[in-house]
XYZ file of C-alpha atoms in Angstrom:
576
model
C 38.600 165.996 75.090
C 40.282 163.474 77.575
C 39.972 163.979 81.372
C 42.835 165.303 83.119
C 43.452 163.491 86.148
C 45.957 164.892 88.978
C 48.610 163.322 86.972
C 52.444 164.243 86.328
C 54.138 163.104 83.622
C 57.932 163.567 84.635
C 60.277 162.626 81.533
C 64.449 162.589 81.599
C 66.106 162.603 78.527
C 70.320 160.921 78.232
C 71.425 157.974 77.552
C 68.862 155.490 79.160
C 65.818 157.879 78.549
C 62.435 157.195 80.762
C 59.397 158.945 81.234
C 57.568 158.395 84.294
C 53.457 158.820 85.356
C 52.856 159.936 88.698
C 49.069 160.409 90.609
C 50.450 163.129 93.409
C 47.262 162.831 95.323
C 47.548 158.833 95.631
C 51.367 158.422 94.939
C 50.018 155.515 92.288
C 53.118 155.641 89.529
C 53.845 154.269 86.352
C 57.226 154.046 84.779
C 58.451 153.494 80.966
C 62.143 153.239 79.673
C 62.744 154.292 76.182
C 64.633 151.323 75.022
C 62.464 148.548 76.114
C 59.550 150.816 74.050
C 61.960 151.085 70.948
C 64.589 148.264 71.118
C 67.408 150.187 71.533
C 69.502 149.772 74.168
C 70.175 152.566 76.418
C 68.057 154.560 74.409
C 67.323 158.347 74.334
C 64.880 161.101 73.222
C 67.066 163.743 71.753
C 68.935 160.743 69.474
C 65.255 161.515 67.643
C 65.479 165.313 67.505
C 65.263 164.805 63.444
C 61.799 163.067 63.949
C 60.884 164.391 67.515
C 57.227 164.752 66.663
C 56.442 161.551 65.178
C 58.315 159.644 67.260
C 57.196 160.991 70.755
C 53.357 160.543 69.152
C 53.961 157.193 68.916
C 55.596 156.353 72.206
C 52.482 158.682 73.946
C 49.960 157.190 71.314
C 51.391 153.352 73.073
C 51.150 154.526 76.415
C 48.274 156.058 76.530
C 46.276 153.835 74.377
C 47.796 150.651 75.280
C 49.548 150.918 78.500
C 46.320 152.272 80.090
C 48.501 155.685 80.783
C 46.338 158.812 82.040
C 46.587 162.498 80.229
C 48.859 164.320 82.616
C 47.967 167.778 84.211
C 51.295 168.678 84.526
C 54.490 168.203 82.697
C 58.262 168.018 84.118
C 61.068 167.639 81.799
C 64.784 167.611 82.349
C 67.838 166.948 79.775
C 70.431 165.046 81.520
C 73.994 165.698 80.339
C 77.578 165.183 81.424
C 78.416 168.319 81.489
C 76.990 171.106 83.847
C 73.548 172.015 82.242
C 71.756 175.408 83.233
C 69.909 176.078 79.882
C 66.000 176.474 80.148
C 65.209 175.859 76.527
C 62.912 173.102 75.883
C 64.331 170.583 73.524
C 62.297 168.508 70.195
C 61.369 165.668 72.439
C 59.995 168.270 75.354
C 58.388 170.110 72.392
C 56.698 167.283 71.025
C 55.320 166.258 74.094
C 53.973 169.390 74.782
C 52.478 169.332 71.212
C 50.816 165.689 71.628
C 49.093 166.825 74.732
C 47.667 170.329 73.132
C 46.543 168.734 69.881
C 43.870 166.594 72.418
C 43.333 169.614 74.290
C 45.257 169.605 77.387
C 46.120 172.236 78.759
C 48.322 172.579 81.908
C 51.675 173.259 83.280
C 55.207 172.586 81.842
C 58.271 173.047 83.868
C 61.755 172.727 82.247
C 64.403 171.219 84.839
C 68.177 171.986 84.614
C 70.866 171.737 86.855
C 70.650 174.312 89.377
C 66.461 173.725 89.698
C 67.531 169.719 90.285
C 70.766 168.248 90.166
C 71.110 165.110 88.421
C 72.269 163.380 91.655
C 69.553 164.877 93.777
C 67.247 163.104 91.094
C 68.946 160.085 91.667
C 68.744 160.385 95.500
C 64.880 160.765 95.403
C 64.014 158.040 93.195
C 66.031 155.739 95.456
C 64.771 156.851 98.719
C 61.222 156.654 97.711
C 61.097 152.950 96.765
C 63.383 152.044 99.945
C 62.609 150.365 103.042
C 63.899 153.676 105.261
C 62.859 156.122 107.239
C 66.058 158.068 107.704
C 68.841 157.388 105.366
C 72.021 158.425 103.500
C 72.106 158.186 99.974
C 75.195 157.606 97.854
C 74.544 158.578 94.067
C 77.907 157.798 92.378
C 78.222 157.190 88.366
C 80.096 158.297 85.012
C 78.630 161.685 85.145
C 75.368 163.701 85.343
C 75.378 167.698 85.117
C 79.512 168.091 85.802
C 79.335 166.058 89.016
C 80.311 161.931 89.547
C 79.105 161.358 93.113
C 77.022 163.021 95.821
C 75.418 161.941 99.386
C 72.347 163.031 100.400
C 70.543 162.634 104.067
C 67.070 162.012 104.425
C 65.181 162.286 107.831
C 61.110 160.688 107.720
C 60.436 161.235 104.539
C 61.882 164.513 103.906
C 65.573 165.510 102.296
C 67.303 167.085 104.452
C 71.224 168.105 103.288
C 72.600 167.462 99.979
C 76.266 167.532 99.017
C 78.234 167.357 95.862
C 81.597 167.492 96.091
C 82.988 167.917 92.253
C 86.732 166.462 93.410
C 85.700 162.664 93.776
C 84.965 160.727 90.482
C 83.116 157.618 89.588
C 84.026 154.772 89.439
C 81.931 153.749 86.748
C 83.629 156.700 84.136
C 87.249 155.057 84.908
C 86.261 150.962 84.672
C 84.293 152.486 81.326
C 87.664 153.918 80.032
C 89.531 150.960 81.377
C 86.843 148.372 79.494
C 88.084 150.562 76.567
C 91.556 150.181 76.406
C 90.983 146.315 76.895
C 90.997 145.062 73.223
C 91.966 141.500 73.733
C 88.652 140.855 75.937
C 85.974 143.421 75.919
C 84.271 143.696 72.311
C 83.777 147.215 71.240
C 80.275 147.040 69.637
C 80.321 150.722 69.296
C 77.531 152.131 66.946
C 77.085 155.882 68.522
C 78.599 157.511 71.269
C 75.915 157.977 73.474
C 73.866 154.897 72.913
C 77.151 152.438 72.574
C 77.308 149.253 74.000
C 80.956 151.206 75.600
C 78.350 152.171 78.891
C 78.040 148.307 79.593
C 82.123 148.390 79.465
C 82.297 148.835 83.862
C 79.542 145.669 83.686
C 82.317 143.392 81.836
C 85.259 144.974 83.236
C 83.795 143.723 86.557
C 82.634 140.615 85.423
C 86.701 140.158 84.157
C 88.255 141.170 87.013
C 87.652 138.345 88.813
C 89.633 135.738 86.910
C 92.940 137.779 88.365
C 95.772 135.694 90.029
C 97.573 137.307 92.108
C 101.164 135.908 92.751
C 104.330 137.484 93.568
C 106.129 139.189 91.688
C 102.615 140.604 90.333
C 101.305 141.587 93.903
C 103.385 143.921 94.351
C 102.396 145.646 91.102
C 98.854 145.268 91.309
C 98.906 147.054 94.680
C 101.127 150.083 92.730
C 98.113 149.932 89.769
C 94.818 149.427 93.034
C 96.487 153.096 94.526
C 96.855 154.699 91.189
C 93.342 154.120 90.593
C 92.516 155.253 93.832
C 94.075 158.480 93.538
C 92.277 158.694 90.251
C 88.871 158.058 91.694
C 89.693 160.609 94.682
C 91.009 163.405 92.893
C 88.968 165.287 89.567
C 92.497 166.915 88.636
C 94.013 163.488 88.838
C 91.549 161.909 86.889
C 91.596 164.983 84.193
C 95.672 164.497 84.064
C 95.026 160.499 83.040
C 92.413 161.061 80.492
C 94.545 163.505 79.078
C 97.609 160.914 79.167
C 99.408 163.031 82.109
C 98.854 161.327 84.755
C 101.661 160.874 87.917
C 103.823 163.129 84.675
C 104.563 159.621 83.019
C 104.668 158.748 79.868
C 104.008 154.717 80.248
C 100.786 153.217 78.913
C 100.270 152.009 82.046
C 100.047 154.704 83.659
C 98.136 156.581 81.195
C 96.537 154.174 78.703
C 93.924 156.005 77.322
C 97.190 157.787 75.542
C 96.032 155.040 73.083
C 94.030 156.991 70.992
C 94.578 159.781 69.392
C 91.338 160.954 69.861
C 89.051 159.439 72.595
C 85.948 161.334 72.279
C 85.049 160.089 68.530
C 81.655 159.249 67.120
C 83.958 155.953 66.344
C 85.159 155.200 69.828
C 87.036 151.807 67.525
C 88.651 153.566 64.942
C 92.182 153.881 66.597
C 92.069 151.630 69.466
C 95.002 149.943 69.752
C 96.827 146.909 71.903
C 98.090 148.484 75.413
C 98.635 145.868 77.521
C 99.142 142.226 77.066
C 95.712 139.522 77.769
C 97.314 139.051 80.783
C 97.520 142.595 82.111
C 94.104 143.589 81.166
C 92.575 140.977 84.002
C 94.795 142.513 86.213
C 94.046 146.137 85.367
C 90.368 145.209 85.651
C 91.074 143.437 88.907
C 93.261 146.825 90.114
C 90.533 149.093 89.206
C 87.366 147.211 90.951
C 89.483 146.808 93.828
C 90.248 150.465 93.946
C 86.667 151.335 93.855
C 85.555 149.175 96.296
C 88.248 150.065 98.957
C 87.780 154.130 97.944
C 83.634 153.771 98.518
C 83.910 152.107 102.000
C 86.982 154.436 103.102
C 84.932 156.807 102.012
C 81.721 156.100 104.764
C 84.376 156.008 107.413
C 85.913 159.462 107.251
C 84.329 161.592 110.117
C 81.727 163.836 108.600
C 80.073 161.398 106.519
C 80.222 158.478 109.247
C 78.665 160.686 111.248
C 75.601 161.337 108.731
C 75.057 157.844 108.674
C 75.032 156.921 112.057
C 72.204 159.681 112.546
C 70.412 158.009 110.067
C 70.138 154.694 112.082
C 73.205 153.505 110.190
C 71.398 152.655 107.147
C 72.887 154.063 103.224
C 70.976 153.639 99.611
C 73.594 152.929 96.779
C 72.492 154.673 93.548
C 73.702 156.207 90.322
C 75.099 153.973 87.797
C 77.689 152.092 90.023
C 75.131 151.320 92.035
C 75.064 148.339 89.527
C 78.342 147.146 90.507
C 77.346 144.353 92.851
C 80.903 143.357 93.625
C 81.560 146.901 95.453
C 77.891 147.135 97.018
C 78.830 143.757 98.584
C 82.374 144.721 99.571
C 80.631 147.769 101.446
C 78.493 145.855 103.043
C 80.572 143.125 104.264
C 83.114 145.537 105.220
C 80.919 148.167 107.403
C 77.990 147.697 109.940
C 75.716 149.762 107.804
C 72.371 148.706 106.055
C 72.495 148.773 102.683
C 70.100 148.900 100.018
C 70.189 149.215 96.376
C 67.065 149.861 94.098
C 65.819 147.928 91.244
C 66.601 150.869 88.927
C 69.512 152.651 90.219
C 71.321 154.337 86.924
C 69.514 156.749 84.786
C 66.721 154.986 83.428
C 65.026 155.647 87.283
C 65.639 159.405 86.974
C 62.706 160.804 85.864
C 60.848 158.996 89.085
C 62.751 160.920 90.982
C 62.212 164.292 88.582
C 58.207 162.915 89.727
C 59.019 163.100 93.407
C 60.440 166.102 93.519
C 57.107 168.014 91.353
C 54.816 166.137 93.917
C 56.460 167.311 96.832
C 55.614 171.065 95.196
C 52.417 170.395 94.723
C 51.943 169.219 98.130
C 52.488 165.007 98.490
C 53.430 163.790 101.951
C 55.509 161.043 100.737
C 54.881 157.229 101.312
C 54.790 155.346 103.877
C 58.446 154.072 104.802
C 56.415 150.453 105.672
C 54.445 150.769 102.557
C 56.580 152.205 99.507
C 56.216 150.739 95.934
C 58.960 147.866 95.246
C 59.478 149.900 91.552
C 60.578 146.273 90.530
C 57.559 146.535 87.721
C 57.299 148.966 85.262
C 54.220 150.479 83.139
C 54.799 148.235 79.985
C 52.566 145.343 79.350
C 53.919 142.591 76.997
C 53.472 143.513 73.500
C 51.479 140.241 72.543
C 51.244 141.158 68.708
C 51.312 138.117 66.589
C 50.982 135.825 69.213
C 48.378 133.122 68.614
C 47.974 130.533 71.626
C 46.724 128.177 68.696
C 50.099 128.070 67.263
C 51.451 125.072 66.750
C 53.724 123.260 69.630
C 52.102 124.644 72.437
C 49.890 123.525 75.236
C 48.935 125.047 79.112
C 51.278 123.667 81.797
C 51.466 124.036 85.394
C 54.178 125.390 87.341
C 55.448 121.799 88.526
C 55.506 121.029 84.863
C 57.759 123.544 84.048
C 60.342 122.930 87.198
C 60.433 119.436 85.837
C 61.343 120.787 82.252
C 64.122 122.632 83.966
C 65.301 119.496 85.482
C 65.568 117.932 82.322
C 68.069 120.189 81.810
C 65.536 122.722 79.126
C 66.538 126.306 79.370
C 62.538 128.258 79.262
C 62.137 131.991 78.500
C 59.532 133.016 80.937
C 57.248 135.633 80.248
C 54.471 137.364 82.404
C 52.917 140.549 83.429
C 54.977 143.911 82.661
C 58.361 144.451 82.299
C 61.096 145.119 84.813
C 62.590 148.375 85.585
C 66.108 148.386 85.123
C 68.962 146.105 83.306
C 68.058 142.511 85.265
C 65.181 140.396 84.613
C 63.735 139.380 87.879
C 61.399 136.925 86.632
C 58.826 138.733 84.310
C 61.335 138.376 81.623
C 64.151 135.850 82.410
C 65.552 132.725 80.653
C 65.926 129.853 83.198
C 67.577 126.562 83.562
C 69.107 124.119 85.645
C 72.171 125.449 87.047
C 73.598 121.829 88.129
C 74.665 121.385 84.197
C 78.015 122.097 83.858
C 77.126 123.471 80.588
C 74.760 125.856 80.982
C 76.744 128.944 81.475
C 79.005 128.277 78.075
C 75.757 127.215 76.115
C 73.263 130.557 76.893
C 76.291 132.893 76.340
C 77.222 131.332 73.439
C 74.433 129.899 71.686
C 72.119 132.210 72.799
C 72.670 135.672 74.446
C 76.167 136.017 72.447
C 78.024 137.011 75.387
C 81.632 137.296 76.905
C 82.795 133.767 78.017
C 84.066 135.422 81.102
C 80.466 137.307 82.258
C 79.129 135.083 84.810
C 75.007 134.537 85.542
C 73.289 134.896 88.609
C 71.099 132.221 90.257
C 67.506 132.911 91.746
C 66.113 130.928 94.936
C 63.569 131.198 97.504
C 64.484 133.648 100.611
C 64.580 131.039 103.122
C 66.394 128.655 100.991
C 69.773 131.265 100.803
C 71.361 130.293 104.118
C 71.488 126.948 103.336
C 73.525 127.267 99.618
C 75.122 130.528 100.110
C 76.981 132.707 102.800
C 76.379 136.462 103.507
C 76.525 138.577 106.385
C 72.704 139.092 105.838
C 70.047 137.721 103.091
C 67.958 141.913 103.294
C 67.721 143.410 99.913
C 68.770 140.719 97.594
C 65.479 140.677 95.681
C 67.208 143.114 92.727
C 70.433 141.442 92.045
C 72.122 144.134 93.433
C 74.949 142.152 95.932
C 77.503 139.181 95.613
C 77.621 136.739 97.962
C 79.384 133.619 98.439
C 78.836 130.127 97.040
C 79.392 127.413 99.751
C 82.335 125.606 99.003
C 80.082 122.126 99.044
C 77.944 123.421 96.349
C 80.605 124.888 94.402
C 81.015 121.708 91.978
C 76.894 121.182 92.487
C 76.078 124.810 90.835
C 78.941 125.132 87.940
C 76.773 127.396 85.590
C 75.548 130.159 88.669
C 79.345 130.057 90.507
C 81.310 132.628 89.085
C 85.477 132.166 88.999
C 86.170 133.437 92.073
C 83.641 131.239 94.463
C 81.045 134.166 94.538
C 77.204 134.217 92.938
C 75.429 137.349 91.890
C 72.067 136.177 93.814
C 68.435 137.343 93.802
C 65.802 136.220 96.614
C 62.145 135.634 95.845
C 59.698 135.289 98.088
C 55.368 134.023 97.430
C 54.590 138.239 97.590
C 57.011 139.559 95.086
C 57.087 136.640 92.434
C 54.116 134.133 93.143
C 54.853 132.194 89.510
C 58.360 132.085 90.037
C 58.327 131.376 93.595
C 56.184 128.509 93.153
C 58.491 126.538 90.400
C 60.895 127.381 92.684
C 59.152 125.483 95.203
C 58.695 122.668 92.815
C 62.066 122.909 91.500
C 63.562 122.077 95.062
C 66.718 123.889 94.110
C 68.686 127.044 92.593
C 67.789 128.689 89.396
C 70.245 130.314 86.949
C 68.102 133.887 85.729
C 69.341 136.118 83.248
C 67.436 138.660 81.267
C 65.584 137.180 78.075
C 67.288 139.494 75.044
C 70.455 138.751 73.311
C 73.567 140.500 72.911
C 73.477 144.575 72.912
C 69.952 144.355 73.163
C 67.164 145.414 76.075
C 65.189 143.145 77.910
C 62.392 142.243 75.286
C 58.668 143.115 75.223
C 57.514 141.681 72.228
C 56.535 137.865 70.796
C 58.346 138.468 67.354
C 61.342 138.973 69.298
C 60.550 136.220 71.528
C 59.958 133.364 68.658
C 63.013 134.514 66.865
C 65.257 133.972 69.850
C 63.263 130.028 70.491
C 63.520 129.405 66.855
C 67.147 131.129 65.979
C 69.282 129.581 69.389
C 69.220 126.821 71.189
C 66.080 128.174 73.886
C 63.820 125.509 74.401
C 60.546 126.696 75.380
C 58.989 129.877 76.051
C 56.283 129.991 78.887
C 54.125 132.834 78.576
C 51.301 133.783 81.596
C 47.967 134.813 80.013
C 45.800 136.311 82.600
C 45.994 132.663 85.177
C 47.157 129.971 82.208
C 50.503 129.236 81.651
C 51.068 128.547 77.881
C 53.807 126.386 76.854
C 55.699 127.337 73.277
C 58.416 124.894 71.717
């Protein structure tokens, strides 16, 4: 029989599935997303209902055995759905958990979680408060939807929550620029496979990216300020919102106003199957354009209305940004610009960092203080090592470089896939498992997204430097909290022309800071590099980050990747 350590095992299961190890005594945890164990993008357990058994023995069988994972002594488990969910029954993936861990004799408690135990934006609100920098804090959750609710704000005084709210009348943004991302044919590729593990949830991520290349002109400014306050009543009103998915909306009959009228049935297992043409190439930039703009104004009118202004300022004026929208840099930016507020934004903020929270909330039951506000875990890192199967470092076309070797590669002009250590948590690649290049080739950007990652033309890449290097390439009101990717800020105008591949259309760059403490390997080719990175995630079109070498060598022998640099243990190995 295996020891049982004071161990939870806390495990979410929707789209973007994780299960997450916590030590309650310590507050030591360990996270895993589903798809970057499986290679599935946004990923989930019940998708494997059919199979539950097998499959969850051989995600458990990895962790345990390979990861290094410890046999739990208690089990948490909630289903995360759009709709409000109150039922108690355990489902095939819960089951077959709870099987795996009798068949080597645990024994131990099992709680089921629904909605009115732990709301899925409470979940939210705990797994971003306990990897901030904060004491006392409001936290935003806002996304598509999670138990019947899009948004929620929740205050939390040293360590402790202390007043949640949910009001079910103001939507997400990230359920409208999803719907919006839809109805744009001419630019936004449907690569729709199921419903709940489509590429369609990436739609707000390219419907952002889009929006940018808007130009506004009269006699178009005045209708893109008519389509900005449609949206906004949208996002601030649920009937609203349920009148325009049902093609209602403002009692018009105009595409326009109502374009998801398009189909004749939206919620298909074949989201493609009827979509038609609604607005011309033109007016889809500017619909994307209308609807970012609408969320970003709605958030930060939002923190100033009286009650919630006043929650902040008790909580030394400093708000967490999470849910799924959370990944929308261009609003997180426009809030922070736009307010005095300090604003931070976790590594993980959508639902893949759920069942961290689901951990919290079991540890504070079985009687964790909390962390440290000056000492919390980063959560940048997950549990995952780098699946190094098939990977021979007597292959040919290698050989062990240095760091300065490698920042002279980049130079050159080379784009490397760098790997090291374990995976990130979340969507972006913070350096464990990034492609990088030299983003002073005015190339660069058209080359990875089309010769390698497959992208939209249009989605822009972000560039990676040292902390104290950002004042002197880019502007911001502040440099905190850029070390996720998780804020715009602006490209100088006399590095515009130098930094074509990081600058997106509009002048702005989605940046991440590094510093010798949270990236040593990166931060020191950085140093020898004497310049700005480009960084984007090492995978390929409408696929996770990767965590294997077979997926790895296809992508440096099937695209135009250079080299791969893989750290092994303190030896940086060199792969062409």
């Amino acid at each position: 029989m295996k020891k049982i350590d004071p161990i939870i095992w806390s495990i979410t299961d929707g789209h973007d599935s994780s299960i997450n190890q916590f030590n309650y005594l310590t507050g030591e945890s360990k996270h895993a997303e589903l798809d970057k164990l499986i290679d599935e993008k946004h990923a989930f357990f019940t998708r494997y209902s059919k199979d539950a058994q097998r499959t969850m023995d051989s995600i458990l069988n990895n962790l345990v055995d390979v990861c290094g994972w410890n046999i739990p002594s208690h089990l948490v488990y909630k289903r995360t759905h759009g709709v409000d969910n109150t039922t108690l029954e355990p489902s095939d993936a819960a089951r077959g958990v709870i099987t795996y861990l009798s068949r080597i004799g645990k024994t131990g408690s099992f709680d089921n979680v629904n909605s009115k135990i732990l709301p899925h934006h409470m979940c939210h609100a705990l797994s971003a408060y306990h990897c901030s920098p904060y004491n006392n804090c409001v936290v935003l959750t806002w996304d598509g939807i999670g138990d019947g609710r899009y948004y929620s704000e929740s205050v939390f005084r040293d360590g402790e929550l202390v007043d949640y709210t949910s009001p079910r009348w103001f939507v997400g943004l990230g359920s409208i620029m999803r719907w919006v991302g839809h109805v744009c044919k001419y630019h936004i590729s449907p690569h729709v496979d199921k419903l709940e593990t489509s590429a369609s949830l990436d739609y707000a991520g390219k419907v952002m990216g889009l929006s940018s290349y808007f130009e506004p002109g009269l006699p178009r400014d005045e209708h893109f300020r008519e389509q900005v306050n449609q949206y906004k009543k949208i996002m601030d009103a649920l009937p609203d919102y349920q009148a325009w998915l049902k093609g209602e909306f403002l009692q018009k009959q105009t595409l326009d106003a109502n374009p998801v009228r398009a189909w004749d049935k939206p919620w298909t297992q074949d989201l493609d199957h009827d979509r038609k043409i609604v607005w011309s190439s033109e007016d889809e930039i500017m619909h994307c354009a209308a609807v970012q703009q609408a969320g970003s104004e709605s958030l930060s009118e939002r923190l100033k209305s009286g009650k919630l202004a006043a929650k902040i300022k008790s909580a030394d004026n400093n708000i967490i940004i999470a849910g799924g929208t959370a990944l929308n840099v261009v609003t997180n930016a426009y809030v922070r610009e736009k307010n005095e507020f300090n604003v931070f934004v976790p590594p993980d903020p959508a639902d893949g960092g759920l069942s961290f929270g689901l951990s919290v909330w079991k540890a504070k039951q079985l009687g964790w203080k909390g962390y440290d506000h000056n000492n919390r875990p980063s959560r940048r890192i997950s549990g995952i090592p780098f699946n190094t199967k098939g990977l021979g470092l007597d292959i040919p076309n290698s050989r062990t470089v240095t760091s300065k070797e490698i920042a002279d590669l980049l130079k050159e002009g080379k784009i490397i896939g760098l790997i090291q250590g374990n995976i990130e948590n979340g969507p972006r690649a913070l350096g464990n498992r990034s492609i990088l290049c030299n983003p002073e080739f005015p190339d660069m950007r058209d080359k990875i997204n089309s010769n390698i990652k497959n992208r939209e033309w249009y989605r822009p890449f972000a560039p990676v430097c040292r902390l104290e290097d950002a004042p002197k390439w880019f502007s911001a009101k502040t440099f905190d909290n850029l070390e996720h990717m998780s804020f715009v800020v602006d490209v100088k105008e006399q590095y515009k022309d130098a930094f074509p591949s990081i600058t997106h259309v509009d002048g702005t760059a989605r940046l991440q800071t590094v510093t010798a403490h949270s990236n040593p390997l990166l931060y020191s080719i950085l140093n020898h590099h004497e310049n700005v990175l480009l960084n984007t995630s090492f995978n390929v079109q409408g696929k996770p980050i990767l965590n294997d070498w077979p997926t790895a060598k296809k992508i440096l022998d099937e695209t135009d990747l250079d080299h791969i640099v893989f750290l092994n243990r303190h030896e940086l190995q060199l792969f062409s």
